[in-house]
Short mmCIF file of C-alpha atoms and ligand atoms in Angstrom, two decimals:
data_model
loop_
_atom_site.label_atom_id
_atom_site.label_comp_id
_atom_site.label_asym_id
_atom_site.label_seq_id
_atom_site.Cartn_x
_atom_site.Cartn_y
_atom_site.Cartn_z
CA UNK A 1 -44.32 29.75 45.70
CA UNK A 2 -43.30 26.11 45.81
CA UNK A 3 -45.65 23.54 44.41
CA UNK A 4 -47.80 22.15 47.19
CA UNK A 5 -48.31 18.79 45.53
CA UNK A 6 -46.65 15.94 47.43
CA UNK A 7 -43.67 14.68 45.42
CA UNK A 8 -42.48 18.02 44.01
CA UNK A 9 -41.03 19.50 47.19
CA UNK A 10 -37.88 20.78 45.53
CA UNK A 11 -39.55 22.62 42.70
CA UNK A 12 -39.02 26.27 43.55
CA UNK A 13 -40.81 29.29 42.25
CA UNK A 14 -39.40 30.75 39.07
CA UNK A 15 -40.62 34.34 38.89
CA UNK A 16 -39.38 34.76 35.32
CA UNK A 17 -41.23 31.68 34.14
CA UNK A 18 -44.32 33.01 35.90
CA UNK A 19 -43.98 36.35 34.15
CA UNK A 20 -43.57 34.61 30.83
CA UNK A 21 -46.63 32.47 31.49
CA UNK A 22 -48.68 35.52 32.45
CA UNK A 23 -47.57 37.34 29.33
CA UNK A 24 -48.36 34.30 27.25
CA UNK A 25 -51.75 34.00 28.84
CA UNK A 26 -52.37 37.74 28.50
CA UNK A 27 -51.29 37.76 24.88
CA UNK A 28 -53.46 34.76 24.08
CA UNK A 29 -56.60 36.32 25.51
CA UNK A 30 -55.85 39.66 23.84
CA UNK A 31 -55.48 38.16 20.35
CA UNK A 32 -59.12 38.18 19.16
CA UNK A 33 -59.72 41.81 20.14
CA UNK A 34 -56.37 42.76 18.59
CA UNK A 35 -57.57 41.40 15.26
CA UNK A 36 -60.84 43.34 15.57
CA UNK A 37 -59.02 46.53 16.48
CA UNK A 38 -56.56 46.26 13.62
CA UNK A 39 -53.41 45.95 15.75
CA UNK A 40 -51.70 43.63 13.26
CA UNK A 41 -49.67 44.91 10.37
CA UNK A 42 -47.49 43.43 7.69
CA UNK A 43 -43.89 44.08 6.74
CA UNK A 44 -42.58 43.05 3.36
CA UNK A 45 -39.12 41.67 2.66
CA UNK A 46 -37.90 41.72 -0.95
CA UNK A 47 -37.22 38.53 -2.88
CA UNK A 48 -34.33 39.15 -5.22
CA UNK A 49 -33.39 37.32 -8.40
CA UNK A 50 -29.80 36.16 -7.89
CA UNK A 51 -28.99 36.25 -11.59
CA UNK A 52 -29.60 39.95 -12.17
CA UNK A 53 -30.28 41.34 -8.68
CA UNK A 54 -33.78 42.55 -9.54
CA UNK A 55 -36.60 42.63 -6.99
CA UNK A 56 -39.19 40.04 -8.00
CA UNK A 57 -41.58 40.30 -5.11
CA UNK A 58 -41.73 40.06 -1.34
CA UNK A 59 -42.58 37.83 1.58
CA UNK A 60 -45.35 39.10 3.86
CA UNK A 61 -44.33 38.94 7.55
CA UNK A 62 -46.96 39.75 10.16
CA UNK A 63 -46.32 41.88 13.29
CA UNK A 64 -48.49 42.92 16.22
CA UNK A 65 -48.42 46.47 17.46
CA UNK A 66 -49.41 45.70 21.04
CA UNK A 67 -50.71 48.71 23.00
CA UNK A 68 -48.48 47.87 26.03
CA UNK A 69 -45.64 45.75 24.71
CA UNK A 70 -44.91 47.54 21.43
CA UNK A 71 -44.15 45.65 18.24
CA UNK A 72 -44.16 41.87 18.70
CA UNK A 73 -42.67 39.51 16.13
CA UNK A 74 -44.57 36.50 14.80
CA UNK A 75 -42.58 34.06 16.92
CA UNK A 76 -44.23 35.63 19.99
CA UNK A 77 -47.84 35.21 18.91
CA UNK A 78 -48.24 32.86 15.92
CA UNK A 79 -47.83 29.76 18.12
CA UNK A 80 -50.49 31.16 20.48
CA UNK A 81 -52.83 31.89 17.60
CA UNK A 82 -52.22 28.36 16.30
CA UNK A 83 -53.10 26.98 19.69
CA UNK A 84 -56.42 28.82 19.99
CA UNK A 85 -57.45 28.60 16.34
CA UNK A 86 -57.28 32.36 15.85
CA UNK A 87 -54.64 31.67 13.22
CA UNK A 88 -57.42 30.90 10.76
CA UNK A 89 -59.01 34.39 10.70
CA UNK A 90 -55.62 36.04 11.30
CA UNK A 91 -54.02 34.09 8.45
CA UNK A 92 -56.95 34.96 6.20
CA UNK A 93 -56.47 38.63 7.03
CA UNK A 94 -52.73 38.42 6.23
CA UNK A 95 -53.51 36.75 2.91
CA UNK A 96 -56.18 39.28 1.99
CA UNK A 97 -54.10 42.30 2.98
CA UNK A 98 -50.91 41.16 1.24
CA UNK A 99 -52.68 40.04 -1.94
CA UNK A 100 -54.35 43.45 -2.09
CA UNK A 101 -50.95 45.06 -1.56
CA UNK A 102 -49.35 43.02 -4.33
CA UNK A 103 -52.07 44.13 -6.73
CA UNK A 104 -51.50 47.74 -5.67
CA UNK A 105 -47.76 47.46 -6.43
CA UNK A 106 -48.53 45.99 -9.83
CA UNK A 107 -50.89 48.83 -10.63
CA UNK A 108 -48.55 51.54 -9.43
CA UNK A 109 -45.72 50.53 -11.68
CA UNK A 110 -46.08 47.97 -14.37
CA UNK A 111 -42.51 48.80 -15.44
CA UNK A 112 -41.08 46.88 -12.48
CA UNK A 113 -42.56 43.66 -13.87
CA UNK A 114 -45.28 41.68 -12.16
CA UNK A 115 -44.28 41.69 -8.52
CA UNK A 116 -45.13 38.55 -6.63
CA UNK A 117 -46.21 37.97 -3.06
CA UNK A 118 -45.26 35.14 -0.69
CA UNK A 119 -47.53 34.40 2.27
CA UNK A 120 -46.88 31.93 5.12
CA UNK A 121 -49.50 29.32 5.94
CA UNK A 122 -49.79 27.62 9.32
CA UNK A 123 -50.52 23.92 9.67
CA UNK A 124 -53.99 24.70 10.99
CA UNK A 125 -54.83 26.79 7.93
CA UNK A 126 -53.89 23.81 5.79
CA UNK A 127 -56.52 21.63 7.41
CA UNK A 128 -59.17 24.35 7.41
CA UNK A 129 -61.87 23.44 4.86
CA UNK A 130 -62.17 27.02 3.58
CA UNK A 131 -58.57 27.34 2.42
CA UNK A 132 -59.13 26.89 -1.30
CA UNK A 133 -62.37 28.89 -1.56
CA UNK A 134 -61.03 31.73 0.63
CA UNK A 135 -57.88 31.95 -1.48
CA UNK A 136 -59.84 31.98 -4.74
CA UNK A 137 -62.17 34.70 -3.38
CA UNK A 138 -59.30 36.83 -2.15
CA UNK A 139 -57.45 36.62 -5.48
CA UNK A 140 -60.58 37.42 -7.47
CA UNK A 141 -61.61 40.34 -5.33
CA UNK A 142 -58.14 41.85 -5.55
CA UNK A 143 -57.80 41.05 -9.23
CA UNK A 144 -54.45 39.32 -8.73
CA UNK A 145 -53.54 36.44 -11.01
CA UNK A 146 -52.94 33.16 -9.09
CA UNK A 147 -49.44 32.90 -10.56
CA UNK A 148 -48.38 35.99 -8.57
CA UNK A 149 -49.08 34.27 -5.26
CA UNK A 150 -46.79 31.84 -3.48
CA UNK A 151 -47.96 30.08 -0.33
CA UNK A 152 -45.17 29.01 2.03
CA UNK A 153 -45.67 25.86 4.05
CA UNK A 154 -43.07 24.48 6.42
CA UNK A 155 -41.55 21.12 5.93
CA UNK A 156 -42.74 20.02 9.36
CA UNK A 157 -46.37 20.81 8.49
CA UNK A 158 -46.16 18.38 5.60
CA UNK A 159 -44.27 15.61 7.32
CA UNK A 160 -46.30 12.45 7.11
CA UNK A 161 -49.03 14.38 5.27
CA UNK A 162 -51.64 12.11 3.77
CA UNK A 163 -53.54 12.76 0.57
CA UNK A 164 -56.40 14.56 2.31
CA UNK A 165 -54.01 17.17 3.62
CA UNK A 166 -52.30 17.57 0.28
CA UNK A 167 -55.48 17.85 -1.77
CA UNK A 168 -56.16 21.58 -1.14
CA UNK A 169 -52.53 22.43 -1.90
CA UNK A 170 -52.74 20.40 -5.07
CA UNK A 171 -55.90 22.27 -6.12
CA UNK A 172 -54.20 25.62 -5.51
CA UNK A 173 -51.13 24.48 -7.36
CA UNK A 174 -53.23 23.43 -10.35
CA UNK A 175 -54.77 26.92 -10.37
CA UNK A 176 -51.28 28.34 -10.79
CA UNK A 177 -50.48 29.30 -7.19
CA UNK A 178 -46.87 28.50 -6.29
CA UNK A 179 -46.29 26.38 -3.20
CA UNK A 180 -42.98 26.75 -1.38
CA UNK A 181 -41.51 24.40 1.17
CA UNK A 182 -40.31 26.85 3.86
CA UNK A 183 -37.40 26.33 6.25
CA UNK A 184 -36.21 23.42 4.16
CA UNK A 185 -33.49 21.39 5.83
CA UNK A 186 -34.54 21.98 9.43
CA UNK A 187 -36.81 18.95 9.69
CA UNK A 188 -36.23 15.31 9.04
CA UNK A 189 -36.99 15.64 5.41
CA UNK A 190 -37.14 12.60 3.36
CA UNK A 191 -35.78 13.89 0.09
CA UNK A 192 -37.61 11.20 -1.86
CA UNK A 193 -40.81 12.48 -0.27
CA UNK A 194 -40.44 15.74 -2.20
CA UNK A 195 -41.69 14.04 -5.32
CA UNK A 196 -45.17 13.48 -3.95
CA UNK A 197 -45.62 16.98 -2.52
CA UNK A 198 -47.35 19.63 -4.64
CA UNK A 199 -44.43 21.96 -4.16
CA UNK A 200 -42.52 23.94 -6.78
CA UNK A 201 -40.21 26.12 -4.68
CA UNK A 202 -37.71 25.06 -2.05
CA UNK A 203 -36.78 27.69 0.54
CA UNK A 204 -33.45 26.75 2.03
CA UNK A 205 -33.37 27.57 5.70
CA UNK A 206 -31.14 30.29 7.10
CA UNK A 207 -29.01 27.69 8.89
CA UNK A 208 -27.44 26.83 5.52
CA UNK A 209 -26.55 30.40 4.69
CA UNK A 210 -25.17 30.87 8.20
CA UNK A 211 -22.63 28.15 7.47
CA UNK A 212 -21.33 30.34 4.65
CA UNK A 213 -20.83 33.39 6.80
CA UNK A 214 -17.14 32.85 7.39
CA UNK A 215 -14.60 33.10 4.64
CA UNK A 216 -13.68 30.75 3.19
CA UNK A 217 -17.00 29.00 3.69
CA UNK A 218 -17.06 25.49 5.10
CA UNK A 219 -16.54 23.23 2.06
CA UNK A 220 -18.91 20.63 3.48
CA UNK A 221 -21.70 23.21 3.76
CA UNK A 222 -21.05 24.21 0.18
CA UNK A 223 -21.26 20.60 -0.98
CA UNK A 224 -24.56 20.12 0.85
CA UNK A 225 -26.13 23.21 -0.66
CA UNK A 226 -24.80 22.27 -4.10
CA UNK A 227 -26.37 18.82 -3.73
CA UNK A 228 -29.73 20.18 -2.62
CA UNK A 229 -29.82 22.71 -5.45
CA UNK A 230 -29.08 20.10 -8.07
CA UNK A 231 -31.65 17.72 -6.62
CA UNK A 232 -34.24 20.53 -6.48
CA UNK A 233 -33.58 21.56 -10.06
CA UNK A 234 -33.79 17.98 -11.27
CA UNK A 235 -37.26 17.84 -9.67
CA UNK A 236 -38.20 21.16 -11.35
CA UNK A 237 -38.18 23.09 -8.10
CA UNK A 238 -36.86 26.64 -7.91
CA UNK A 239 -34.53 27.37 -4.99
CA UNK A 240 -34.86 30.41 -2.75
CA UNK A 241 -32.35 31.06 0.03
CA UNK A 242 -33.18 32.80 3.29
CA UNK A 243 -30.97 34.84 5.56
CA UNK A 244 -28.47 36.25 3.06
CA UNK A 245 -26.55 38.84 5.06
CA UNK A 246 -23.42 39.54 3.00
CA UNK A 247 -22.50 40.13 -0.62
CA UNK A 248 -20.01 37.24 -0.46
CA UNK A 249 -22.80 34.86 0.55
CA UNK A 250 -25.00 36.14 -2.26
CA UNK A 251 -22.22 35.60 -4.80
CA UNK A 252 -21.50 32.11 -3.53
CA UNK A 253 -25.18 31.14 -3.56
CA UNK A 254 -25.52 32.48 -7.07
CA UNK A 255 -22.57 30.36 -8.15
CA UNK A 256 -24.14 27.33 -6.52
CA UNK A 257 -27.16 27.84 -8.76
CA UNK A 258 -29.73 29.22 -6.30
CA UNK A 259 -32.46 31.18 -8.05
CA UNK A 260 -33.80 33.71 -5.57
CA UNK A 261 -32.53 35.24 -2.34
CA UNK A 262 -33.91 37.04 0.67
CA UNK A 263 -32.06 38.61 3.56
CA UNK A 264 -30.70 41.66 5.30
CA UNK A 265 -28.02 42.10 2.64
CA UNK A 266 -30.80 43.23 0.31
CA UNK A 267 -33.27 44.66 2.78
CA UNK A 268 -34.86 44.07 6.15
CA UNK A 269 -38.61 43.57 6.24
CA UNK A 270 -40.28 46.99 5.90
CA UNK A 271 -43.43 48.91 5.00
CA UNK A 272 -45.10 48.38 1.62
CA UNK A 273 -43.86 51.68 0.16
CA UNK A 274 -40.25 50.65 0.73
CA UNK A 275 -40.75 47.57 -1.42
CA UNK A 276 -42.35 49.74 -4.05
CA UNK A 277 -39.36 52.11 -4.01
CA UNK A 278 -36.80 49.28 -4.19
CA UNK A 279 -38.58 47.60 -7.09
CA UNK A 280 -39.00 50.87 -8.91
CA UNK A 281 -35.37 51.88 -8.34
CA UNK A 282 -34.01 48.78 -9.96
CA UNK A 283 -36.50 48.86 -12.81
CA UNK A 284 -35.36 52.35 -13.76
CA UNK A 285 -31.64 52.03 -13.01
P1 C2E B 1 -39.91 32.55 7.81
O1 C2E B 1 -41.11 32.37 6.96
O2 C2E B 1 -38.80 31.59 7.65
O3 C2E B 1 -39.46 34.06 7.56
C1 C2E B 1 -38.14 34.48 7.54
C2 C2E B 1 -37.71 35.08 8.83
O4 C2E B 1 -36.30 35.39 8.76
C3 C2E B 1 -38.38 36.41 9.17
O5 C2E B 1 -38.50 36.51 10.58
C4 C2E B 1 -37.37 37.43 8.66
O6 C2E B 1 -37.50 38.70 9.28
C5 C2E B 1 -36.08 36.75 9.04
N1 C2E B 1 -34.95 37.20 8.22
C6 C2E B 1 -34.99 37.61 6.94
N2 C2E B 1 -33.76 37.90 6.46
C7 C2E B 1 -32.89 37.66 7.47
C8 C2E B 1 -31.45 37.77 7.59
O7 C2E B 1 -30.73 38.13 6.66
N3 C2E B 1 -30.92 37.42 8.78
C9 C2E B 1 -31.68 37.01 9.82
N4 C2E B 1 -31.05 36.70 10.97
N5 C2E B 1 -33.04 36.90 9.75
C10 C2E B 1 -33.64 37.22 8.58
P2 C2E B 1 -39.85 36.99 11.28
O8 C2E B 1 -40.46 38.12 10.52
O9 C2E B 1 -39.55 37.16 12.72
O10 C2E B 1 -40.79 35.74 11.08
C11 C2E B 1 -40.53 34.54 11.75
C12 C2E B 1 -41.44 33.45 11.29
O11 C2E B 1 -42.80 33.72 11.63
C13 C2E B 1 -41.47 33.29 9.78
O12 C2E B 1 -40.34 32.55 9.37
C14 C2E B 1 -42.77 32.54 9.58
O13 C2E B 1 -42.60 31.16 9.78
C15 C2E B 1 -43.64 33.09 10.69
N6 C2E B 1 -44.60 34.06 10.13
C16 C2E B 1 -44.42 35.35 9.79
N7 C2E B 1 -45.56 35.89 9.30
C17 C2E B 1 -46.49 34.90 9.32
C18 C2E B 1 -47.87 34.80 8.93
O14 C2E B 1 -48.50 35.75 8.42
N8 C2E B 1 -48.49 33.59 9.12
C19 C2E B 1 -47.84 32.52 9.65
N9 C2E B 1 -48.50 31.38 9.80
N10 C2E B 1 -46.54 32.57 10.01
C20 C2E B 1 -45.87 33.74 9.85
MG1 MG B 2 -41.71 32.04 5.15
MG1 MG B 3 -38.54 30.70 5.78
MG1 MG B 4 -36.71 30.22 8.30
#
């Protein structure tokens, strides 16, 4: 099917693009009912202390068990949910479910130390007026202390952010909730800008750890990471690294002074009981 409109005579049909568009459209319209029917679920990926290798908590990563397409990753549907606004109730559900889960881990085994939970926030959730009150309600109902929650916000969501946008994050931060700058290094970050953001954790994007995959690692990559870590620490920010896939990377990142790590080397995202088992195993080993 070529476009009938006058000037576009050479634009040919692209059946694959059509199929993608249909799927996108189909997925978008199916989202609200999916939330009602409970088709979303959360996997948890451990956050590991680089100094002693202990599990300190987990990041909540949402998935959609679609009745026809099987398990869909967040990259397939989060942008659609952002676009339609469904991200607000979906994000609230993720927060509620994972905060409840974190409290359940804490109750099941105090010996593993107070496990923490990281939850991703979309740009639209940031501008939603209920963010602070919803978060407070959710923490209170679950009985989780604010200090056990870390909200992850991407660098791009905060680019050019004015004070109105930062105010809710600042309120949460004052309550003791940690705020992490996710995917750090992928945007056009103005490092000086970090000072005015209510952020206390920097999550270095996977692209940095990828540069360390080969051995010996690229010395320029190492210098860059070293520089970011020292800058972060001088601003009182903790550094978490994403995408750690090998023991050599973990060792190198530890030497460079990174605080916490996450990646397949430790564990892939998995069901809540797996996190429980991992945390318990290293508390009793
Ligand atoms: P993110 O927050 O940067 O999460 C890390 C992503 O890296 C996850 O992908 C995780 O599965 C993947 N990953 C972890 N370790 C490794 C590794 O060693 N190697 C490689 N190659 N990948 C690794 P996932 O689960 O597909 O999530 C993708 C993105 O979707 C997340 O990126 C986050 O931005 C977004 N997302 C996930 N859950 C939610 C949510 O509940 N709300 C919102 N707004 N966004 C979410
Ligand atoms: Mg994240
Ligand atoms: Mg990330
Ligand atoms: Mg990332």
